DNA sequence: TGAGCACGTGACAACGTTATCAACCCAATG
DNA sequence: CATTGGGTTGATAACGTTGTCACGTGCTCA
């Protein structure tokens, strides 16, 4: 700007005024300054502008697990949309489920003075963010609640959805239901598992731990876990997969071996209705979910502090046919008699 | 930092040193400064740091069409991965195919002093970036070449892939091949269509414009276009869909009406092998594609100027079965006799 | 003993911008 | 004619940080 000012024969401040469309500048000077700026290839530096004026950076941070997962990429897309409506850009960072990395990324984002944070928490202690929150950086937690910190949170009705899913399988006559889940350390997995247990308990069906397979991280391991479960001498007649990645792996394996086990998955996904087997899913509106969180964030960015709110969005059992349980008094029964 | 310095009874510079782990500071002072910083809730301001030191912002910008499309979200994921390996964060912005918006976003990213830009160009004139490129902001174009500007570019062998696809359909005996594409204004669509034409010409099959449907933007319109094409009195016996979104829509419609038309799609996608109909696709390694571009970018970021390079990645016809053309001398033949 | 050097510390300017305020011009007012 | 006031312009300080340099201390080495 100094160079432009010298070149145009005006003061620094006048250049600033022209660049910012400020009033009270002669047209002739405006033209001169713009010409000089163009000639010298002047590019405004937003960092300096932000620093001096104390304005916002027009940036928000989104911390998720991994963008490649369609669940998170949809969230990222919606967050970017909402951000755009507020003339804001989005920095997306992946924690890869690593609490240390999460903390480091959040600190980094804070030091970049983002206007707000949208966080799918991975770690189990977010008290290090307390100072930020108290100092007024808006934070909204998504999909999982933060621990050690009060803040806006948007969740799904994981428990209710899982309960309905298992309920449905029980109604169809299934008694041996295999459950595949990612790490029990993840909030959503715990909740969904609890919901499943509630449904079993309510139906008076014993909770068989050997039918629960934890630590299923991706479609590949889900396929393996499915295979192992079906290869048992007393295989389940139905599977309940606790997230979309696991469901995909289970579908592949069931299809490969032409098994007729029933399958209900948590999370809907594109093309789920075209799967080679009838696939009932616990569905919800991911975009609505993400939009709620993003709008909560901007509300806080624009209006300032309020009491932390928690929003829980409903889920819906989307039935696409469900193979029935085999006739009673088969292996399953006998096994349970042991 | 001034407050911390006063509180700790040291100079500003000493605080700076402590914060940056600079050598030559007594342990006792380090402790005192850290204690004061913690007590006052000091958070370093990277903007100021970057401004003063002239260091990089450790940020790159990614400009794509829309993150919700799995093709782009994979690119974003890989870009973020590569960026992370260089301790850099990623700002993702969507142009929504709007050239004006694209230009505005690119300017914005430049004014934020990103270290580099990864761009899937939407507009048809990128000369406005020439100044940036010449002043040393590294830019890599992805998926489509930039116009009016020399810069690194990473492309797919669109033409070759499309040629192979149509070739394969012709080999299977198909003579009436419907082609569904997004806007002809998009580079990849033009290239793929050209490849298809080349294969037809080589086989001596006339190029029938009525079998080409342009402007198919999403799965929904693809399904409609598919329906319309199959409802003709002289329907095609095979379809070639020119991107993943169109393929999805076509699969849905073919499946819905239990048509036995053959289908080959450009772009592979997750679960494509589980589709209810055999689906042959022109596949390529999206992650490799994105990684190539991102690494080209960081090479330029770190090593500075070199001559612009263009990389073209190969595609591969992934055959998953293809229904054969109907017996000769059917409708299709008769129609061509007109 | 004194030069040389490594270490430890702080004063000050600077990065590129904007806020503040003073100064100027000129027309309108009393 | 002096006074007011709006429009226009610029000098200067400041945003939060780091680079530069100068200074003091204590040690080593010839």
JSON list of C-alpha atoms in Angstrom, two decimals, chain B residues 51-147:
[
{"chain": "B", "resi": 51, "resn": "UNK", "atom": "CA", "xyz": [2.65, -10.97, 9.36]},
{"chain": "B", "resi": 52, "resn": "UNK", "atom": "CA", "xyz": [5.80, -10.00, 11.17]},
{"chain": "B", "resi": 53, "resn": "UNK", "atom": "CA", "xyz": [8.00, -12.93, 10.34]},
{"chain": "B", "resi": 54, "resn": "UNK", "atom": "CA", "xyz": [6.91, -13.24, 6.74]},
{"chain": "B", "resi": 55, "resn": "UNK", "atom": "CA", "xyz": [6.62, -16.96, 7.27]},
{"chain": "B", "resi": 56, "resn": "UNK", "atom": "CA", "xyz": [4.07, -18.96, 5.39]},
{"chain": "B", "resi": 57, "resn": "UNK", "atom": "CA", "xyz": [0.53, -19.21, 6.69]},
{"chain": "B", "resi": 58, "resn": "UNK", "atom": "CA", "xyz": [0.76, -23.01, 6.67]},
{"chain": "B", "resi": 59, "resn": "UNK", "atom": "CA", "xyz": [-2.51, -23.04, 4.78]},
{"chain": "B", "resi": 60, "resn": "UNK", "atom": "CA", "xyz": [-3.40, -24.10, 1.29]},
{"chain": "B", "resi": 61, "resn": "UNK", "atom": "CA", "xyz": [-6.64, -23.49, -0.53]},
{"chain": "B", "resi": 62, "resn": "UNK", "atom": "CA", "xyz": [-8.67, -26.08, -2.37]},
{"chain": "B", "resi": 63, "resn": "UNK", "atom": "CA", "xyz": [-11.29, -24.95, -4.81]},
{"chain": "B", "resi": 64, "resn": "UNK", "atom": "CA", "xyz": [-13.73, -27.61, -6.02]},
{"chain": "B", "resi": 65, "resn": "UNK", "atom": "CA", "xyz": [-17.28, -27.90, -7.30]},
{"chain": "B", "resi": 66, "resn": "UNK", "atom": "CA", "xyz": [-19.05, -29.31, -4.28]},
{"chain": "B", "resi": 67, "resn": "UNK", "atom": "CA", "xyz": [-17.71, -31.29, -1.37]},
{"chain": "B", "resi": 68, "resn": "UNK", "atom": "CA", "xyz": [-20.76, -33.54, -1.14]},
{"chain": "B", "resi": 69, "resn": "UNK", "atom": "CA", "xyz": [-19.78, -35.35, -4.34]},
{"chain": "B", "resi": 70, "resn": "UNK", "atom": "CA", "xyz": [-17.62, -38.31, -3.30]},
{"chain": "B", "resi": 71, "resn": "UNK", "atom": "CA", "xyz": [-15.17, -37.59, -6.11]},
{"chain": "B", "resi": 72, "resn": "UNK", "atom": "CA", "xyz": [-14.43, -34.19, -4.66]},
{"chain": "B", "resi": 73, "resn": "UNK", "atom": "CA", "xyz": [-14.59, -35.24, -1.05]},
{"chain": "B", "resi": 74, "resn": "UNK", "atom": "CA", "xyz": [-11.95, -37.86, -1.76]},
{"chain": "B", "resi": 75, "resn": "UNK", "atom": "CA", "xyz": [-9.82, -35.18, -3.34]},
{"chain": "B", "resi": 76, "resn": "UNK", "atom": "CA", "xyz": [-10.35, -32.99, -0.29]},
{"chain": "B", "resi": 77, "resn": "UNK", "atom": "CA", "xyz": [-9.43, -35.85, 2.02]},
{"chain": "B", "resi": 78, "resn": "UNK", "atom": "CA", "xyz": [-6.22, -36.62, 0.16]},
{"chain": "B", "resi": 79, "resn": "UNK", "atom": "CA", "xyz": [-5.31, -32.94, -0.12]},
{"chain": "B", "resi": 80, "resn": "UNK", "atom": "CA", "xyz": [-5.77, -32.60, 3.61]},
{"chain": "B", "resi": 81, "resn": "UNK", "atom": "CA", "xyz": [-3.60, -35.66, 4.21]},
{"chain": "B", "resi": 82, "resn": "UNK", "atom": "CA", "xyz": [-0.78, -34.39, 2.06]},
{"chain": "B", "resi": 83, "resn": "UNK", "atom": "CA", "xyz": [-1.13, -30.94, 3.58]},
{"chain": "B", "resi": 84, "resn": "UNK", "atom": "CA", "xyz": [-0.92, -32.42, 7.02]},
{"chain": "B", "resi": 85, "resn": "UNK", "atom": "CA", "xyz": [2.33, -34.14, 6.10]},
{"chain": "B", "resi": 86, "resn": "UNK", "atom": "CA", "xyz": [3.61, -30.62, 5.48]},
{"chain": "B", "resi": 87, "resn": "UNK", "atom": "CA", "xyz": [2.11, -29.26, 8.71]},
{"chain": "B", "resi": 88, "resn": "UNK", "atom": "CA", "xyz": [-0.39, -27.33, 6.73]},
{"chain": "B", "resi": 89, "resn": "UNK", "atom": "CA", "xyz": [-4.14, -26.89, 7.03]},
{"chain": "B", "resi": 90, "resn": "UNK", "atom": "CA", "xyz": [-6.63, -26.88, 4.22]},
{"chain": "B", "resi": 91, "resn": "UNK", "atom": "CA", "xyz": [-9.27, -24.32, 3.38]},
{"chain": "B", "resi": 92, "resn": "UNK", "atom": "CA", "xyz": [-11.89, -25.89, 1.17]},
{"chain": "B", "resi": 93, "resn": "UNK", "atom": "CA", "xyz": [-14.20, -23.78, -0.91]},
{"chain": "B", "resi": 94, "resn": "UNK", "atom": "CA", "xyz": [-16.88, -24.74, -3.41]},
{"chain": "B", "resi": 95, "resn": "UNK", "atom": "CA", "xyz": [-17.40, -22.82, -6.59]},
{"chain": "B", "resi": 96, "resn": "UNK", "atom": "CA", "xyz": [-20.68, -24.56, -7.43]},
{"chain": "B", "resi": 97, "resn": "UNK", "atom": "CA", "xyz": [-19.61, -24.30, -11.08]},
{"chain": "B", "resi": 98, "resn": "UNK", "atom": "CA", "xyz": [-20.04, -20.55, -10.93]},
{"chain": "B", "resi": 99, "resn": "UNK", "atom": "CA", "xyz": [-17.11, -18.75, -12.60]},
{"chain": "B", "resi": 100, "resn": "UNK", "atom": "CA", "xyz": [-17.80, -15.49, -10.82]},
{"chain": "B", "resi": 101, "resn": "UNK", "atom": "CA", "xyz": [-17.91, -17.17, -7.47]},
{"chain": "B", "resi": 102, "resn": "UNK", "atom": "CA", "xyz": [-14.75, -19.03, -8.40]},
{"chain": "B", "resi": 103, "resn": "UNK", "atom": "CA", "xyz": [-12.91, -15.83, -9.11]},
{"chain": "B", "resi": 104, "resn": "UNK", "atom": "CA", "xyz": [-14.13, -14.22, -5.92]},
{"chain": "B", "resi": 105, "resn": "UNK", "atom": "CA", "xyz": [-13.09, -17.23, -3.83]},
{"chain": "B", "resi": 106, "resn": "UNK", "atom": "CA", "xyz": [-9.66, -17.41, -5.43]},
{"chain": "B", "resi": 107, "resn": "UNK", "atom": "CA", "xyz": [-9.09, -13.74, -4.77]},
{"chain": "B", "resi": 108, "resn": "UNK", "atom": "CA", "xyz": [-10.20, -14.21, -1.21]},
{"chain": "B", "resi": 109, "resn": "UNK", "atom": "CA", "xyz": [-7.84, -17.13, -0.73]},
{"chain": "B", "resi": 110, "resn": "UNK", "atom": "CA", "xyz": [-4.98, -15.11, -2.18]},
{"chain": "B", "resi": 111, "resn": "UNK", "atom": "CA", "xyz": [-5.69, -12.21, 0.13]},
{"chain": "B", "resi": 112, "resn": "UNK", "atom": "CA", "xyz": [-5.47, -14.67, 2.99]},
{"chain": "B", "resi": 113, "resn": "UNK", "atom": "CA", "xyz": [-1.99, -15.42, 1.75]},
{"chain": "B", "resi": 114, "resn": "UNK", "atom": "CA", "xyz": [-2.39, -19.15, 1.36]},
{"chain": "B", "resi": 115, "resn": "UNK", "atom": "CA", "xyz": [0.82, -20.94, 0.47]},
{"chain": "B", "resi": 116, "resn": "UNK", "atom": "CA", "xyz": [-0.72, -22.50, -2.60]},
{"chain": "B", "resi": 117, "resn": "UNK", "atom": "CA", "xyz": [-3.89, -23.25, -4.49]},
{"chain": "B", "resi": 118, "resn": "UNK", "atom": "CA", "xyz": [-5.34, -26.49, -5.72]},
{"chain": "B", "resi": 119, "resn": "UNK", "atom": "CA", "xyz": [-8.02, -25.67, -8.23]},
{"chain": "B", "resi": 120, "resn": "UNK", "atom": "CA", "xyz": [-10.62, -27.60, -10.16]},
{"chain": "B", "resi": 121, "resn": "UNK", "atom": "CA", "xyz": [-11.38, -24.77, -12.55]},
{"chain": "B", "resi": 122, "resn": "UNK", "atom": "CA", "xyz": [-14.97, -23.90, -13.33]},
{"chain": "B", "resi": 123, "resn": "UNK", "atom": "CA", "xyz": [-14.69, -20.71, -15.33]},
{"chain": "B", "resi": 124, "resn": "UNK", "atom": "CA", "xyz": [-13.23, -20.43, -18.78]},
{"chain": "B", "resi": 125, "resn": "UNK", "atom": "CA", "xyz": [-10.75, -17.69, -18.13]},
{"chain": "B", "resi": 126, "resn": "UNK", "atom": "CA", "xyz": [-8.17, -17.79, -15.40]},
{"chain": "B", "resi": 127, "resn": "UNK", "atom": "CA", "xyz": [-5.95, -15.03, -16.64]},
{"chain": "B", "resi": 128, "resn": "UNK", "atom": "CA", "xyz": [-6.86, -13.05, -13.52]},
{"chain": "B", "resi": 129, "resn": "UNK", "atom": "CA", "xyz": [-4.63, -15.47, -11.66]},
{"chain": "B", "resi": 130, "resn": "UNK", "atom": "CA", "xyz": [-1.65, -14.75, -13.86]},
{"chain": "B", "resi": 131, "resn": "UNK", "atom": "CA", "xyz": [-0.34, -12.01, -11.59]},
{"chain": "B", "resi": 132, "resn": "UNK", "atom": "CA", "xyz": [-0.55, -14.32, -8.60]},
{"chain": "B", "resi": 133, "resn": "UNK", "atom": "CA", "xyz": [1.23, -17.10, -10.41]},
{"chain": "B", "resi": 134, "resn": "UNK", "atom": "CA", "xyz": [3.94, -14.79, -11.61]},
{"chain": "B", "resi": 135, "resn": "UNK", "atom": "CA", "xyz": [4.37, -13.36, -8.16]},
{"chain": "B", "resi": 136, "resn": "UNK", "atom": "CA", "xyz": [4.99, -16.85, -6.97]},
{"chain": "B", "resi": 137, "resn": "UNK", "atom": "CA", "xyz": [1.80, -18.25, -5.49]},
{"chain": "B", "resi": 138, "resn": "UNK", "atom": "CA", "xyz": [1.92, -21.88, -6.56]},
{"chain": "B", "resi": 139, "resn": "UNK", "atom": "CA", "xyz": [-1.22, -23.06, -8.32]},
{"chain": "B", "resi": 140, "resn": "UNK", "atom": "CA", "xyz": [-2.00, -26.57, -9.51]},
{"chain": "B", "resi": 141, "resn": "UNK", "atom": "CA", "xyz": [-5.04, -27.25, -11.63]},
{"chain": "B", "resi": 142, "resn": "UNK", "atom": "CA", "xyz": [-6.79, -30.51, -11.21]},
{"chain": "B", "resi": 143, "resn": "UNK", "atom": "CA", "xyz": [-9.14, -32.49, -13.42]},
{"chain": "B", "resi": 144, "resn": "UNK", "atom": "CA", "xyz": [-9.43, -29.70, -15.96]},
{"chain": "B", "resi": 145, "resn": "UNK", "atom": "CA", "xyz": [-6.84, -27.41, -17.50]},
{"chain": "B", "resi": 146, "resn": "UNK", "atom": "CA", "xyz": [-6.88, -23.70, -16.86]},
{"chain": "B", "resi": 147, "resn": "UNK", "atom": "CA", "xyz": [-7.45, -21.39, -19.76]}
]
